[in-house]
PDB file of C-alpha atoms in Angstrom:
ATOM      1  CA  MET A   1      79.964   7.494 -34.282  1.00 53.00           C
ATOM      2  CA  ASP A   2      80.679  11.069 -33.841  1.00 72.00           C
ATOM      3  CA  GLY A   3      84.141  10.855 -35.443  1.00 79.00           C
ATOM      4  CA  PRO A   4      85.744   8.741 -38.025  1.00 86.00           C
ATOM      5  CA  PRO A   5      86.570   5.032 -36.829  1.00 84.00           C
ATOM      6  CA  ALA A   6      89.627   4.673 -34.639  1.00 85.00           C
ATOM      7  CA  GLY A   7      92.655   3.649 -36.458  1.00 86.00           C
ATOM      8  CA  ASP A   8      91.068   4.892 -40.015  1.00 89.00           C
ATOM      9  CA  PHE A   9      93.044   7.596 -42.075  1.00 91.00           C
ATOM     10  CA  CYS A  10      91.992  10.169 -44.453  1.00 92.00           C
ATOM     11  CA  SER A  11      91.977   8.684 -47.938  1.00 91.00           C
ATOM     12  CA  ILE A  12      93.353  11.598 -49.717  1.00 93.00           C
ATOM     13  CA  CYS A  13      96.310  12.507 -47.513  1.00 93.00           C
ATOM     14  CA  HIS A  14      96.797   9.014 -46.019  1.00 93.00           C
ATOM     15  CA  GLY A  15      97.344  10.693 -42.831  1.00 92.00           C
ATOM     16  CA  SER A  16      95.614  11.099 -39.336  1.00 91.00           C
ATOM     17  CA  PHE A  17      92.232  13.226 -39.648  1.00 91.00           C
ATOM     18  CA  ASN A  18      92.632  16.893 -39.243  1.00 89.00           C
ATOM     19  CA  ILE A  19      89.315  18.642 -38.906  1.00 90.00           C
ATOM     20  CA  PRO A  20      87.259  15.314 -39.888  1.00 92.00           C
ATOM     21  CA  CYS A  21      84.305  15.714 -42.031  1.00 92.00           C
ATOM     22  CA  GLN A  22      81.682  13.039 -43.057  1.00 91.00           C
ATOM     23  CA  ALA A  23      80.449  13.291 -46.494  1.00 91.00           C
ATOM     24  CA  ASN A  24      76.884  12.207 -47.355  1.00 88.00           C
ATOM     25  CA  CYS A  25      78.298   9.070 -48.944  1.00 89.00           C
ATOM     26  CA  SER A  26      79.433   8.075 -45.162  1.00 88.00           C
ATOM     27  CA  HIS A  27      83.055   8.549 -45.857  1.00 92.00           C
ATOM     28  CA  TRP A  28      85.290  10.547 -43.673  1.00 93.00           C
ATOM     29  CA  PHE A  29      87.991  13.102 -44.934  1.00 94.00           C
ATOM     30  CA  CYS A  30      90.182  15.691 -43.575  1.00 92.00           C
ATOM     31  CA  GLY A  31      88.260  19.112 -43.960  1.00 91.00           C
ATOM     32  CA  SER A  32      91.190  20.643 -45.832  1.00 92.00           C
ATOM     33  CA  CYS A  33      91.768  17.819 -48.062  1.00 93.00           C
ATOM     34  CA  ILE A  34      88.294  17.660 -49.254  1.00 93.00           C
ATOM     35  CA  MET A  35      88.097  21.276 -49.649  1.00 92.00           C
ATOM     36  CA  LEU A  36      91.258  21.120 -51.882  1.00 91.00           C
ATOM     37  CA  VAL A  37      89.484  18.262 -53.978  1.00 90.00           C
ATOM     38  CA  TRP A  38      86.657  20.750 -54.664  1.00 89.00           C
ATOM     39  CA  ASP A  39      89.005  23.677 -55.171  1.00 86.00           C
ATOM     40  CA  HIS A  40      90.836  21.579 -57.946  1.00 86.00           C
ATOM     41  CA  GLY A  41      87.662  20.801 -59.562  1.00 80.00           C
ATOM     42  CA  SER A  42      84.821  22.982 -60.774  1.00 76.00           C
ATOM     43  CA  SER A  43      83.663  25.507 -58.202  1.00 73.00           C
ATOM     44  CA  LEU A  44      80.237  25.447 -59.762  1.00 78.00           C
ATOM     45  CA  GLN A  45      79.525  21.717 -59.083  1.00 83.00           C
ATOM     46  CA  PRO A  46      79.944  19.488 -56.085  1.00 87.00           C
ATOM     47  CA  CYS A  47      82.996  17.559 -55.946  1.00 89.00           C
ATOM     48  CA  LYS A  48      82.794  13.837 -56.228  1.00 91.00           C
ATOM     49  CA  CYS A  49      83.950  11.485 -53.394  1.00 92.00           C
ATOM     50  CA  PRO A  50      87.323  10.272 -53.989  1.00 91.00           C
ATOM     51  CA  LEU A  51      86.427   6.766 -52.854  1.00 91.00           C
ATOM     52  CA  CYS A  52      83.048   5.829 -54.248  1.00 91.00           C
ATOM     53  CA  ARG A  53      82.753   8.744 -57.007  1.00 90.00           C
ATOM     54  CA  ARG A  54      79.352   9.923 -55.637  1.00 88.00           C
ATOM     55  CA  GLN A  55      78.595  13.653 -55.759  1.00 87.00           C
ATOM     56  CA  ILE A  56      79.142  15.113 -52.303  1.00 89.00           C
ATOM     57  CA  THR A  57      76.316  17.394 -51.465  1.00 87.00           C
ATOM     58  CA  LEU A  58      76.846  17.760 -47.905  1.00 88.00           C
ATOM     59  CA  LEU A  59      79.692  17.806 -45.676  1.00 90.00           C
ATOM     60  CA  VAL A  60      79.320  17.518 -41.703  1.00 89.00           C
ATOM     61  CA  PRO A  61      82.398  18.245 -39.457  1.00 90.00           C
ATOM     62  CA  SER A  62      82.586  16.214 -36.270  1.00 86.00           C
ATOM     63  CA  GLU A  63      81.538  17.616 -33.166  1.00 80.00           C
ATOM     64  CA  ALA A  64      85.268  17.645 -32.089  1.00 78.00           C
ATOM     65  CA  SER A  65      85.947  19.995 -35.057  1.00 77.00           C
ATOM     66  CA  ALA A  66      83.166  22.286 -34.278  1.00 73.00           C
ATOM     67  CA  ARG A  67      84.603  22.861 -30.691  1.00 77.00           C
ATOM     68  CA  GLN A  68      87.957  23.941 -31.926  1.00 80.00           C
ATOM     69  CA  GLN A  69      86.482  26.835 -33.965  1.00 76.00           C
ATOM     70  CA  SER A  70      88.761  29.327 -31.634  1.00 81.00           C
ATOM     71  CA  ASN A  71      91.861  28.033 -33.706  1.00 86.00           C
ATOM     72  CA  PRO A  72      92.015  30.435 -36.923  1.00 89.00           C
ATOM     73  CA  GLU A  73      93.018  27.502 -39.201  1.00 90.00           C
ATOM     74  CA  VAL A  74      90.094  25.413 -38.041  1.00 89.00           C
ATOM     75  CA  ALA A  75      87.666  28.378 -38.184  1.00 89.00           C
ATOM     76  CA  ARG A  76      88.730  28.957 -41.886  1.00 91.00           C
ATOM     77  CA  ILE A  77      88.304  25.384 -42.992  1.00 91.00           C
ATOM     78  CA  LEU A  78      84.900  25.095 -41.218  1.00 90.00           C
ATOM     79  CA  ASN A  79      84.002  28.444 -42.945  1.00 89.00           C
ATOM     80  CA  ASN A  80      85.006  27.045 -46.295  1.00 89.00           C
ATOM     81  CA  ILE A  81      82.879  23.818 -45.295  1.00 89.00           C
ATOM     82  CA  ARG A  82      79.908  26.113 -44.592  1.00 86.00           C
ATOM     83  CA  THR A  83      80.375  27.774 -48.001  1.00 86.00           C
ATOM     84  CA  TYR A  84      80.349  24.395 -49.722  1.00 86.00           C
ATOM     85  CA  ASN A  85      77.225  23.447 -47.863  1.00 84.00           C
ATOM     86  CA  HIS A  86      75.528  26.656 -48.690  1.00 81.00           C
ATOM     87  CA  HIS A  87      76.219  26.054 -52.424  1.00 79.00           C
ATOM     88  CA  PHE A  88      75.256  22.358 -52.727  1.00 81.00           C
ATOM     89  CA  GLY A  89      73.635  21.156 -49.551  1.00 71.00           C
ATOM     90  CA  ASP A  90      70.222  22.423 -50.031  1.00 65.00           C
ATOM     91  CA  ASN A  91      69.761  20.542 -53.374  1.00 60.00           C
ATOM     92  CA  SER A  92      69.752  17.014 -53.819  1.00 59.00           C
ATOM     93  CA  ALA A  93      70.290  15.779 -57.426  1.00 61.00           C
ATOM     94  CA  GLY A  94      67.139  13.688 -57.503  1.00 73.00           C
ATOM     95  CA  LEU A  95      65.611  10.639 -56.377  1.00 77.00           C
ATOM     96  CA  ILE A  96      68.478   8.345 -56.953  1.00 76.00           C
ATOM     97  CA  GLN A  97      70.761  10.779 -55.006  1.00 76.00           C
ATOM     98  CA  ARG A  98      68.103  10.758 -52.203  1.00 79.00           C
ATOM     99  CA  MET A  99      67.922   6.983 -52.134  1.00 81.00           C
ATOM    100  CA  GLN A 100      71.880   6.873 -51.903  1.00 80.00           C
ATOM    101  CA  ASP A 101      71.809   9.423 -49.137  1.00 81.00           C
ATOM    102  CA  LEU A 102      69.074   7.714 -47.111  1.00 82.00           C
ATOM    103  CA  PRO A 103      71.480   5.148 -45.064  1.00 84.00           C
ATOM    104  CA  PHE A 104      73.575   7.859 -44.072  1.00 81.00           C
ATOM    105  CA  LEU A 105      70.812  10.551 -43.122  1.00 81.00           C
ATOM    106  CA  LEU A 106      68.868   7.745 -41.102  1.00 83.00           C
ATOM    107  CA  ARG A 107      71.845   6.460 -39.218  1.00 81.00           C
ATOM    108  CA  ARG A 108      72.932   9.955 -38.161  1.00 80.00           C
ATOM    109  CA  LEU A 109      69.201  10.771 -37.181  1.00 82.00           C
ATOM    110  CA  LEU A 110      68.737   7.469 -35.305  1.00 82.00           C
ATOM    111  CA  ARG A 111      72.145   8.290 -33.294  1.00 77.00           C
ATOM    112  CA  GLU A 112      70.898  11.751 -32.733  1.00 78.00           C
ATOM    113  CA  LEU A 113      67.285  10.624 -31.509  1.00 78.00           C
ATOM    114  CA  LEU A 114      69.018   8.103 -29.058  1.00 76.00           C
ATOM    115  CA  ASP A 115      71.684  10.604 -27.533  1.00 73.00           C
ATOM    116  CA  PRO A 116      70.239  12.730 -24.772  1.00 69.00           C
ATOM    117  CA  GLN A 117      73.261  15.146 -25.184  1.00 69.00           C
ATOM    118  CA  ARG A 118      72.149  16.167 -28.830  1.00 66.00           C
ATOM    119  CA  SER A 119      69.826  18.898 -29.389  1.00 67.00           C
ATOM    120  CA  LEU A 120      67.406  17.934 -32.031  1.00 69.00           C
ATOM    121  CA  PRO A 121      64.450  20.437 -32.076  1.00 74.00           C
ATOM    122  CA  LEU A 122      61.171  19.080 -30.661  1.00 76.00           C
ATOM    123  CA  VAL A 123      59.336  19.877 -33.672  1.00 76.00           C
ATOM    124  CA  ILE A 124      61.568  17.641 -35.693  1.00 77.00           C
ATOM    125  CA  ARG A 125      61.362  14.811 -33.143  1.00 78.00           C
ATOM    126  CA  ALA A 126      57.617  15.083 -33.254  1.00 82.00           C
ATOM    127  CA  ARG A 127      57.449  14.993 -37.006  1.00 83.00           C
ATOM    128  CA  VAL A 128      59.666  12.113 -37.329  1.00 83.00           C
ATOM    129  CA  TYR A 129      57.778  10.114 -34.649  1.00 84.00           C
ATOM    130  CA  ILE A 130      54.505  11.061 -36.125  1.00 86.00           C
ATOM    131  CA  ALA A 131      55.621  10.003 -39.718  1.00 86.00           C
ATOM    132  CA  MET A 132      57.182   6.666 -38.233  1.00 84.00           C
ATOM    133  CA  VAL A 133      53.803   5.814 -36.447  1.00 86.00           C
ATOM    134  CA  LEU A 134      51.706   6.578 -39.239  1.00 85.00           C
ATOM    135  CA  SER A 135      53.562   4.516 -41.751  1.00 84.00           C
ATOM    136  CA  VAL A 136      53.714   1.529 -39.346  1.00 83.00           C
ATOM    137  CA  VAL A 137      50.082   1.819 -38.656  1.00 84.00           C
ATOM    138  CA  TYR A 138      48.995   1.933 -42.279  1.00 80.00           C
ATOM    139  CA  THR A 139      51.826  -1.289 -42.991  1.00 76.00           C
ATOM    140  CA  LEU A 140      50.017  -3.146 -40.169  1.00 78.00           C
ATOM    141  CA  SER A 141      46.391  -2.319 -40.803  1.00 77.00           C
ATOM    142  CA  PRO A 142      44.035  -4.667 -42.682  1.00 73.00           C
ATOM    143  CA  ILE A 143      42.951  -1.743 -44.855  1.00 73.00           C
ATOM    144  CA  ASP A 144      45.304  -1.493 -47.807  1.00 71.00           C
ATOM    145  CA  ILE A 145      45.146  -0.060 -51.300  1.00 70.00           C
ATOM    146  CA  ILE A 146      46.366  -3.279 -52.688  1.00 68.00           C
ATOM    147  CA  PRO A 147      45.166  -6.098 -50.509  1.00 66.00           C
ATOM    148  CA  GLU A 148      47.904  -8.955 -49.660  1.00 67.00           C
ATOM    149  CA  ALA A 149      45.233 -11.497 -49.329  1.00 65.00           C
ATOM    150  CA  MET A 150      44.133 -11.214 -52.863  1.00 68.00           C
ATOM    151  CA  LEU A 151      47.355 -10.371 -54.667  1.00 68.00           C
ATOM    152  CA  GLY A 152      50.034 -12.206 -52.459  1.00 69.00           C
ATOM    153  CA  VAL A 153      53.489 -10.650 -52.873  1.00 72.00           C
ATOM    154  CA  PHE A 154      52.290  -8.024 -55.230  1.00 72.00           C
ATOM    155  CA  GLY A 155      50.013  -6.742 -52.545  1.00 70.00           C
ATOM    156  CA  LEU A 156      53.032  -5.860 -50.410  1.00 76.00           C
ATOM    157  CA  MET A 157      54.055  -3.297 -52.745  1.00 77.00           C
ATOM    158  CA  ASP A 158      51.960  -0.626 -51.404  1.00 78.00           C
ATOM    159  CA  ASP A 159      53.216  -1.098 -47.932  1.00 80.00           C
ATOM    160  CA  ILE A 160      56.926  -0.935 -49.103  1.00 82.00           C
ATOM    161  CA  PHE A 161      56.105   2.113 -50.995  1.00 83.00           C
ATOM    162  CA  ILE A 162      54.612   3.942 -48.004  1.00 82.00           C
ATOM    163  CA  LEU A 163      57.739   3.047 -45.849  1.00 85.00           C
ATOM    164  CA  LEU A 164      60.013   4.193 -48.625  1.00 87.00           C
ATOM    165  CA  ILE A 165      58.019   7.506 -48.680  1.00 87.00           C
ATOM    166  CA  CYS A 166      58.256   7.850 -45.049  1.00 87.00           C
ATOM    167  CA  PHE A 167      61.874   7.241 -44.817  1.00 88.00           C
ATOM    168  CA  LEU A 168      62.647   9.822 -47.714  1.00 87.00           C
ATOM    169  CA  TYR A 169      60.495  12.355 -45.862  1.00 86.00           C
ATOM    170  CA  ILE A 170      62.270  11.774 -42.655  1.00 86.00           C
ATOM    171  CA  ALA A 171      65.749  11.773 -44.477  1.00 85.00           C
ATOM    172  CA  ALA A 172      64.752  15.058 -46.320  1.00 83.00           C
ATOM    173  CA  MET A 173      63.831  16.743 -42.938  1.00 83.00           C
ATOM    174  CA  TYR A 174      66.933  15.662 -41.211  1.00 84.00           C
ATOM    175  CA  ARG A 175      69.047  16.816 -44.176  1.00 81.00           C
ATOM    176  CA  SER A 176      67.640  20.169 -43.936  1.00 80.00           C
ATOM    177  CA  VAL A 177      68.372  20.219 -40.087  1.00 81.00           C
ATOM    178  CA  LEU A 178      71.971  19.267 -41.048  1.00 80.00           C
ATOM    179  CA  TYR A 179      72.225  21.939 -43.875  1.00 77.00           C
ATOM    180  CA  TYR A 180      71.110  24.680 -41.618  1.00 76.00           C
ATOM    181  CA  ARG A 181      73.326  23.453 -38.668  1.00 74.00           C
ATOM    182  CA  HIS A 182      76.494  23.259 -40.869  1.00 69.00           C
ATOM    183  CA  GLY A 183      76.120  25.503 -43.465  1.00 63.00           C
ATOM    184  CA  GLY A 184      72.672  27.206 -44.194  1.00 57.00           C
ATOM    185  CA  SER A 185      71.730  30.846 -43.499  1.00 51.00           C
TER     186      SER A 185
END
């Protein structure tokens, strides 16, 4: 989905989306509305999502919003979003924040990998594929750190741990792509 769901509305202004942006918690807001939430809070910390109360550390404008940059109002709001992402987009609050961001980042990455119109750099694509192949090979191979045959369900823990590390690595890599695309320098 490149924009908010059809028939949905901004949970801040309760109106139709104007310059829709998706937060790292997967909720959609008007760009101007979420910037107002940040402006009315501390400018030194990321704002919290009005719906789920998670810290918003990355805002991704819809493709349609990015194409309207010739409009001065849209350009001003997108510049504010870039500033926000510059302040908070490169740092993640820790492992819990990264685990919470994992579904959002992996869904967007999968959509971008499957869409031939998207321009994900070849280096990033190659690193994603290599990480996925290596983790699948390790998980399916009979050679394990903790063998399943001897320890049963407990033996699956190393496989799950390897897959989790792989997904966290891929999500962190894609987060940096989004950060540089929508706010980094």
